[in-house]
mmCIF file of C-alpha atoms in Angstrom:
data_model
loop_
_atom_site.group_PDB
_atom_site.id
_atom_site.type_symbol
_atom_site.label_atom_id
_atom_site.label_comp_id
_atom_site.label_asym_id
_atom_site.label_seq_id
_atom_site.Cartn_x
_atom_site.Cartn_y
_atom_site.Cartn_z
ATOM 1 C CA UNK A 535 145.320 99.653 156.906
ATOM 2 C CA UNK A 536 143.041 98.827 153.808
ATOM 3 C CA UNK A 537 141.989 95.333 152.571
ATOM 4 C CA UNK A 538 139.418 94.025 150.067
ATOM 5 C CA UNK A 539 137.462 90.791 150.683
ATOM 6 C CA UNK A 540 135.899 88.793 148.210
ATOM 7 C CA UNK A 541 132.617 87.331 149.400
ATOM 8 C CA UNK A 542 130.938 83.690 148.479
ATOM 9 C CA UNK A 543 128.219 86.105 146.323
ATOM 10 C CA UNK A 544 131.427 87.925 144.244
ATOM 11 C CA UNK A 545 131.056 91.418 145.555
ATOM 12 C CA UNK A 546 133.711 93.767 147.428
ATOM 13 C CA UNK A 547 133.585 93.843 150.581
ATOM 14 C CA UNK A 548 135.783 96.847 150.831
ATOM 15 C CA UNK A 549 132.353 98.752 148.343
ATOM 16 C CA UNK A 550 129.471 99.212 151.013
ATOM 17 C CA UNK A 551 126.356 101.365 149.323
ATOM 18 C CA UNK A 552 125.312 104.166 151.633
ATOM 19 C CA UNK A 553 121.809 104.873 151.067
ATOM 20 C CA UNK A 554 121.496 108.595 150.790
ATOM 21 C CA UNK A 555 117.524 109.763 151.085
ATOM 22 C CA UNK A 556 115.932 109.570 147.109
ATOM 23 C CA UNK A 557 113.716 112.746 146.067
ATOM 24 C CA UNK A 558 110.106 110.952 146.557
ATOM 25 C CA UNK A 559 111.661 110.041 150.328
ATOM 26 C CA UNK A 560 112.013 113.450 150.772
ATOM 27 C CA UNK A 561 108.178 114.303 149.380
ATOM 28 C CA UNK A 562 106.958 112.318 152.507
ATOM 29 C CA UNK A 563 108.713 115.058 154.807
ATOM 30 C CA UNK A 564 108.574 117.881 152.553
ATOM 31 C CA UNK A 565 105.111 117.751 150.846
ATOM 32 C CA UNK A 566 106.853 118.094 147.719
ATOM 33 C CA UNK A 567 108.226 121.114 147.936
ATOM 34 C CA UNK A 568 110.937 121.876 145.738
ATOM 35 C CA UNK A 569 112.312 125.338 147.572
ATOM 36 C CA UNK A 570 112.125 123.084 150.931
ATOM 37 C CA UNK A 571 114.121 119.738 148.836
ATOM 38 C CA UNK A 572 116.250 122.108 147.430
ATOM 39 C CA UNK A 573 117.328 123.658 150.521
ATOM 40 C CA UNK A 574 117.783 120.020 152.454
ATOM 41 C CA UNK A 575 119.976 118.667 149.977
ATOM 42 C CA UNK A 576 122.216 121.700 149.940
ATOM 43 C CA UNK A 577 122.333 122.128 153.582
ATOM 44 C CA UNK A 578 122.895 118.441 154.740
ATOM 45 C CA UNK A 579 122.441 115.385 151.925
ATOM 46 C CA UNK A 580 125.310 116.991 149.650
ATOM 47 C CA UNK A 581 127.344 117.405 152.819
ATOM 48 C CA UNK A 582 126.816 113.871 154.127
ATOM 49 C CA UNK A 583 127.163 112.316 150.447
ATOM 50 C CA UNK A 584 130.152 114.082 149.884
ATOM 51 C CA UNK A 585 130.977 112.419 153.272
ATOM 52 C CA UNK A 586 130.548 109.327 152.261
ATOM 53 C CA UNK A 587 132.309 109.768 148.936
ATOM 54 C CA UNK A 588 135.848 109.944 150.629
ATOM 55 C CA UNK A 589 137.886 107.153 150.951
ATOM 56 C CA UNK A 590 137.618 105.289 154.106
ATOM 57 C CA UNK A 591 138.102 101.167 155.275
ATOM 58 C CA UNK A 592 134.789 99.774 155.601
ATOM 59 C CA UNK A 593 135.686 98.244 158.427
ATOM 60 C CA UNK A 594 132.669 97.788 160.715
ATOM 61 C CA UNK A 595 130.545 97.141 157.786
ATOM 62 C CA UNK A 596 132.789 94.220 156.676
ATOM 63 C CA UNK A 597 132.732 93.261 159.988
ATOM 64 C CA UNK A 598 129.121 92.439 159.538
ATOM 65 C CA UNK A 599 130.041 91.088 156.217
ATOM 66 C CA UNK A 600 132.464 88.266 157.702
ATOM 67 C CA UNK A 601 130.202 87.443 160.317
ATOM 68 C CA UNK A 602 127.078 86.681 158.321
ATOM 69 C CA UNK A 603 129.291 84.591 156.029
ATOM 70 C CA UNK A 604 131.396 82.460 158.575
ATOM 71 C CA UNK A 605 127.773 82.005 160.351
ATOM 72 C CA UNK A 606 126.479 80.545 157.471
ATOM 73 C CA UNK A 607 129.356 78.833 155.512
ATOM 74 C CA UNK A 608 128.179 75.858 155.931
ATOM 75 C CA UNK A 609 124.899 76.280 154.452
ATOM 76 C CA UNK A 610 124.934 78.564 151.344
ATOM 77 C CA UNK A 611 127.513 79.228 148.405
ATOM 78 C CA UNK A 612 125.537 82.218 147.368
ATOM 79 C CA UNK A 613 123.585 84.555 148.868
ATOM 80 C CA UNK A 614 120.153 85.269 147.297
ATOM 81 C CA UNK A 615 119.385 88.646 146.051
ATOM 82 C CA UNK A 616 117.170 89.533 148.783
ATOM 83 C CA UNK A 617 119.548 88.312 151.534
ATOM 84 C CA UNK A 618 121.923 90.298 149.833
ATOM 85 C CA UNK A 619 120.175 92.952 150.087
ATOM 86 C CA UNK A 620 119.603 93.022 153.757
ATOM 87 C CA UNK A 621 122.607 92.551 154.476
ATOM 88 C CA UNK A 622 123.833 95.167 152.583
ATOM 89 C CA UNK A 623 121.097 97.488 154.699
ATOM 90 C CA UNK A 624 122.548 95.904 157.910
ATOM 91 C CA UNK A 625 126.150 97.110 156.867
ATOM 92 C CA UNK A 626 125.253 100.431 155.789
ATOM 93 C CA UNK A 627 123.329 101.171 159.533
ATOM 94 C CA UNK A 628 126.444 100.613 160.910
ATOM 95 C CA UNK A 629 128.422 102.782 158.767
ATOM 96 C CA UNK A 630 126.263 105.439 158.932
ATOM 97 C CA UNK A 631 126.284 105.362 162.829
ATOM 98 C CA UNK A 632 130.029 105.307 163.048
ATOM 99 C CA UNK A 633 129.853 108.277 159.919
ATOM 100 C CA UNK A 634 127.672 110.461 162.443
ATOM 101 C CA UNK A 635 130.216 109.942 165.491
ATOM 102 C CA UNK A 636 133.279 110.423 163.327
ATOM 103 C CA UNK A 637 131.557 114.079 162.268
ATOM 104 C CA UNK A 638 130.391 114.898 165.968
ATOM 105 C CA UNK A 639 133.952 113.989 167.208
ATOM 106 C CA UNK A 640 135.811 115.929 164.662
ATOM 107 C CA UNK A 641 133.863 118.912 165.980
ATOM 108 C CA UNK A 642 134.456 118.235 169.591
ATOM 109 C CA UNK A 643 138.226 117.627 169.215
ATOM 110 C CA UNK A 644 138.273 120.508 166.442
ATOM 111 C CA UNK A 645 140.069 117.981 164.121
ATOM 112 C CA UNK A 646 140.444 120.023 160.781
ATOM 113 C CA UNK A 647 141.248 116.553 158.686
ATOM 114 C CA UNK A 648 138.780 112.949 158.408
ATOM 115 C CA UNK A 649 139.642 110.827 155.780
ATOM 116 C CA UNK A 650 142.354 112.670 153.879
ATOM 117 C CA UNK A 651 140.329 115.816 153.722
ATOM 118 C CA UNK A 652 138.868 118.574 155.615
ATOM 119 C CA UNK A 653 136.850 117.250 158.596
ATOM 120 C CA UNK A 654 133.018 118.298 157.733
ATOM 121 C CA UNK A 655 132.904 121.154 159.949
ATOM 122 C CA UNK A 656 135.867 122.853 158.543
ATOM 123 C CA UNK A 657 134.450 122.145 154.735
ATOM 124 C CA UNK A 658 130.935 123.358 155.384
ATOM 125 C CA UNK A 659 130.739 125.233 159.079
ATOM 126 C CA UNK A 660 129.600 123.591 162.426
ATOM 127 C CA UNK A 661 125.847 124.075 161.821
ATOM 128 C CA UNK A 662 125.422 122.021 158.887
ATOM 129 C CA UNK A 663 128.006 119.076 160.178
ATOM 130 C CA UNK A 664 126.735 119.437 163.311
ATOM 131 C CA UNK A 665 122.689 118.503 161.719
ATOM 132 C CA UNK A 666 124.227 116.337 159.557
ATOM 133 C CA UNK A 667 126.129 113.952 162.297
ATOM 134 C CA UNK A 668 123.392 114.170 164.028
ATOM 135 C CA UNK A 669 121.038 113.110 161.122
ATOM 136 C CA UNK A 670 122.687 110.221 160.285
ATOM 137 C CA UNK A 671 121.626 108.453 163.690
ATOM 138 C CA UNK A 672 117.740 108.801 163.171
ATOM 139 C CA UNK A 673 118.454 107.618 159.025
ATOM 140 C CA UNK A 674 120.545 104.722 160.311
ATOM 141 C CA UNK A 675 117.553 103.734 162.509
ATOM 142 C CA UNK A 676 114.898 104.731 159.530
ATOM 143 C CA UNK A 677 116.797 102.060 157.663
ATOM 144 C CA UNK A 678 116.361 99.261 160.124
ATOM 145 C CA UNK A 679 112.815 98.922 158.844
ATOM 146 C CA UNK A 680 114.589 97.884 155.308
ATOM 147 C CA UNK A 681 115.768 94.782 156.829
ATOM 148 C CA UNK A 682 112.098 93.304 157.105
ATOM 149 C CA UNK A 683 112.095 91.790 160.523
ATOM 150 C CA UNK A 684 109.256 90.910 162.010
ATOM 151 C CA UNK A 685 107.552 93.665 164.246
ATOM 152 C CA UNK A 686 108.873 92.561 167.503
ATOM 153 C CA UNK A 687 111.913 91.714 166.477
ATOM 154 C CA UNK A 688 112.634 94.674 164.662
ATOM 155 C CA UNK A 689 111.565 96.914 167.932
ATOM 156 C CA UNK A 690 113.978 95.006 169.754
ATOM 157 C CA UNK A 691 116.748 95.701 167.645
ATOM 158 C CA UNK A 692 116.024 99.721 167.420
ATOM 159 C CA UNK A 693 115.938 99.151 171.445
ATOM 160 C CA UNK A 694 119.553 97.790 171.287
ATOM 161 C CA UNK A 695 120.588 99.953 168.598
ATOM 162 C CA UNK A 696 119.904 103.054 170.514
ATOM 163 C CA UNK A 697 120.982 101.436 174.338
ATOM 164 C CA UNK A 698 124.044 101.367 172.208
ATOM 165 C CA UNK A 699 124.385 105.017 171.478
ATOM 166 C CA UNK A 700 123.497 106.492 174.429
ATOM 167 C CA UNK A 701 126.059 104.455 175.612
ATOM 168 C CA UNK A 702 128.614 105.451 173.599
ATOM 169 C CA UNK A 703 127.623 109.445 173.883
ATOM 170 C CA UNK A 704 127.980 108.477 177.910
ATOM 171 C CA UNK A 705 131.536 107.210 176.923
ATOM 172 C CA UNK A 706 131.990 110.147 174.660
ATOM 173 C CA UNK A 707 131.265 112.150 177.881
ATOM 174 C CA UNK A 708 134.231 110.647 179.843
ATOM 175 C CA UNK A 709 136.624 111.093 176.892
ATOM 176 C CA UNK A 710 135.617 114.797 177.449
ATOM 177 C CA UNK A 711 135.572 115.673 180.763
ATOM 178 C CA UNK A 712 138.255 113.155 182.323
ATOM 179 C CA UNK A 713 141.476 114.472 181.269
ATOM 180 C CA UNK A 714 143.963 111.669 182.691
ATOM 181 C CA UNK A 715 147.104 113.953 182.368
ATOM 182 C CA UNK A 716 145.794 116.719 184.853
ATOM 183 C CA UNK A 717 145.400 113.521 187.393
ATOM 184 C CA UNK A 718 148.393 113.188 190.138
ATOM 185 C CA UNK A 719 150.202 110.069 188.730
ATOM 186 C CA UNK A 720 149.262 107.800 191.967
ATOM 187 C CA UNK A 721 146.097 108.660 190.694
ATOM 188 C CA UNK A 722 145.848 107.645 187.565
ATOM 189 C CA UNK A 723 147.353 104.517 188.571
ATOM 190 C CA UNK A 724 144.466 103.579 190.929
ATOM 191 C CA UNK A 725 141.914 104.281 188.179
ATOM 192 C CA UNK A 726 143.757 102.284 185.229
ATOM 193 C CA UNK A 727 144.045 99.621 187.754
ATOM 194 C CA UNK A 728 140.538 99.821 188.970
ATOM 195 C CA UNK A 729 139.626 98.843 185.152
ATOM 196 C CA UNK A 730 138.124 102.607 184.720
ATOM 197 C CA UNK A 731 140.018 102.964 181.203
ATOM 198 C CA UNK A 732 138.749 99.642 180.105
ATOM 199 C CA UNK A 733 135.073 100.385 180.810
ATOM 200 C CA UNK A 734 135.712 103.703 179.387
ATOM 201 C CA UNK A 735 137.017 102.386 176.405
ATOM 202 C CA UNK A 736 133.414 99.559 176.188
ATOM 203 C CA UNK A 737 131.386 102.473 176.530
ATOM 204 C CA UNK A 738 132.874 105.098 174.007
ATOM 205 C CA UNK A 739 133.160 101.907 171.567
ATOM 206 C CA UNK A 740 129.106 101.324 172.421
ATOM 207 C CA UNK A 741 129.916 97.725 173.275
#
């Protein structure tokens, strides 16, 4: 299932940018050290961007996309470049989450294949995808200070963002360590009609 979307502004929907961390981004962790920059982007930026490079749907971040334009489609017939902008930040947060889980669960399940090549973990060993999935959580929340909210408004947004995920790794949990075929089939009947799969399903989705 693939699609492309033209929005009011002209672009792609289906072409989200994924901001990967820039050199002088990585002098305010690294003191600008090149052995230490070096070493980062081998071990987890090349990794991730190569990630990121595969062909995948976009379809959270158009998601976002739609949403922002049907809100508004009353009022605008072109975004300016700064609301462009932000929401191109606001799609690529979500992306980035749901890259992170997609790279944690392909270690968990020990899926060799994401996205029409070898899942992360197979490519470059569980260490590095396993820092790298990881990773991408805390840069998706790094970004959320790119959209320019106010203060309070912005805190309450990293507050939902990570209620979210914690969330989801809760549902991630159950997916885990509830194995529904090893339940006695009256069983699982009482516990699919009890709504259990459903909530299961809200929490491993984060919603």
């Amino acid at each position: 299932f693939s699609y492309s979307i033209d929005t009011p502004g002209g672009r792609d929907m289906n072409q989200t940018a994924i901001s990967i961390p820039t050199s002088e981004e990585l002098d305010d962790i690294f003191c600008e050290s090149d052995i230490l920059k070096a070493a980062v982007r081998e071990s987890l930026l090349a990794p991730v961007h190569e990630f990121f490079t595969r062909p995948g749907k976009n379809l959270r971040s158009s998601l976002v996309e739609l949403g922002y334009h049907f809100a508004l489609r009353n009022e605008i017939n072109e975004l300016s470049s700064d609301a462009a902008r932000k929401l191109s930040v606001a799609s690529s947060i979500v992306e980035l989450i749901h890259g992170g889980s997609l790279i944690v669960d392909d270690i968990q399940d020990d899926s060799v294949v994401r996205r029409s090549s070898p899942s992360l973990h197979i490519l470059h060993g569980m260490p590095k995808a396993l820092n790298a999935g990881n990773w991408l959580y805390f840069w998706a929340l790094t970004r959320v200070r790119d959209l320019g909210l106010p203060p309070e408004r912005e805190h309450l947004l990293i507050q939902d963002v990570v209620e979210l995920m914690m969330k989801a790794h809760a549902g991630q949990a159950l997916d885990i360590g509830m194995n529904a075929l090893m339940l006695p089939w009256k069983r699982i009947r009482q516990t699919t009609s009890q709504g259990k799969t459903h909530d299961q399903n809200l929490i491993v989705t984060g919603k």
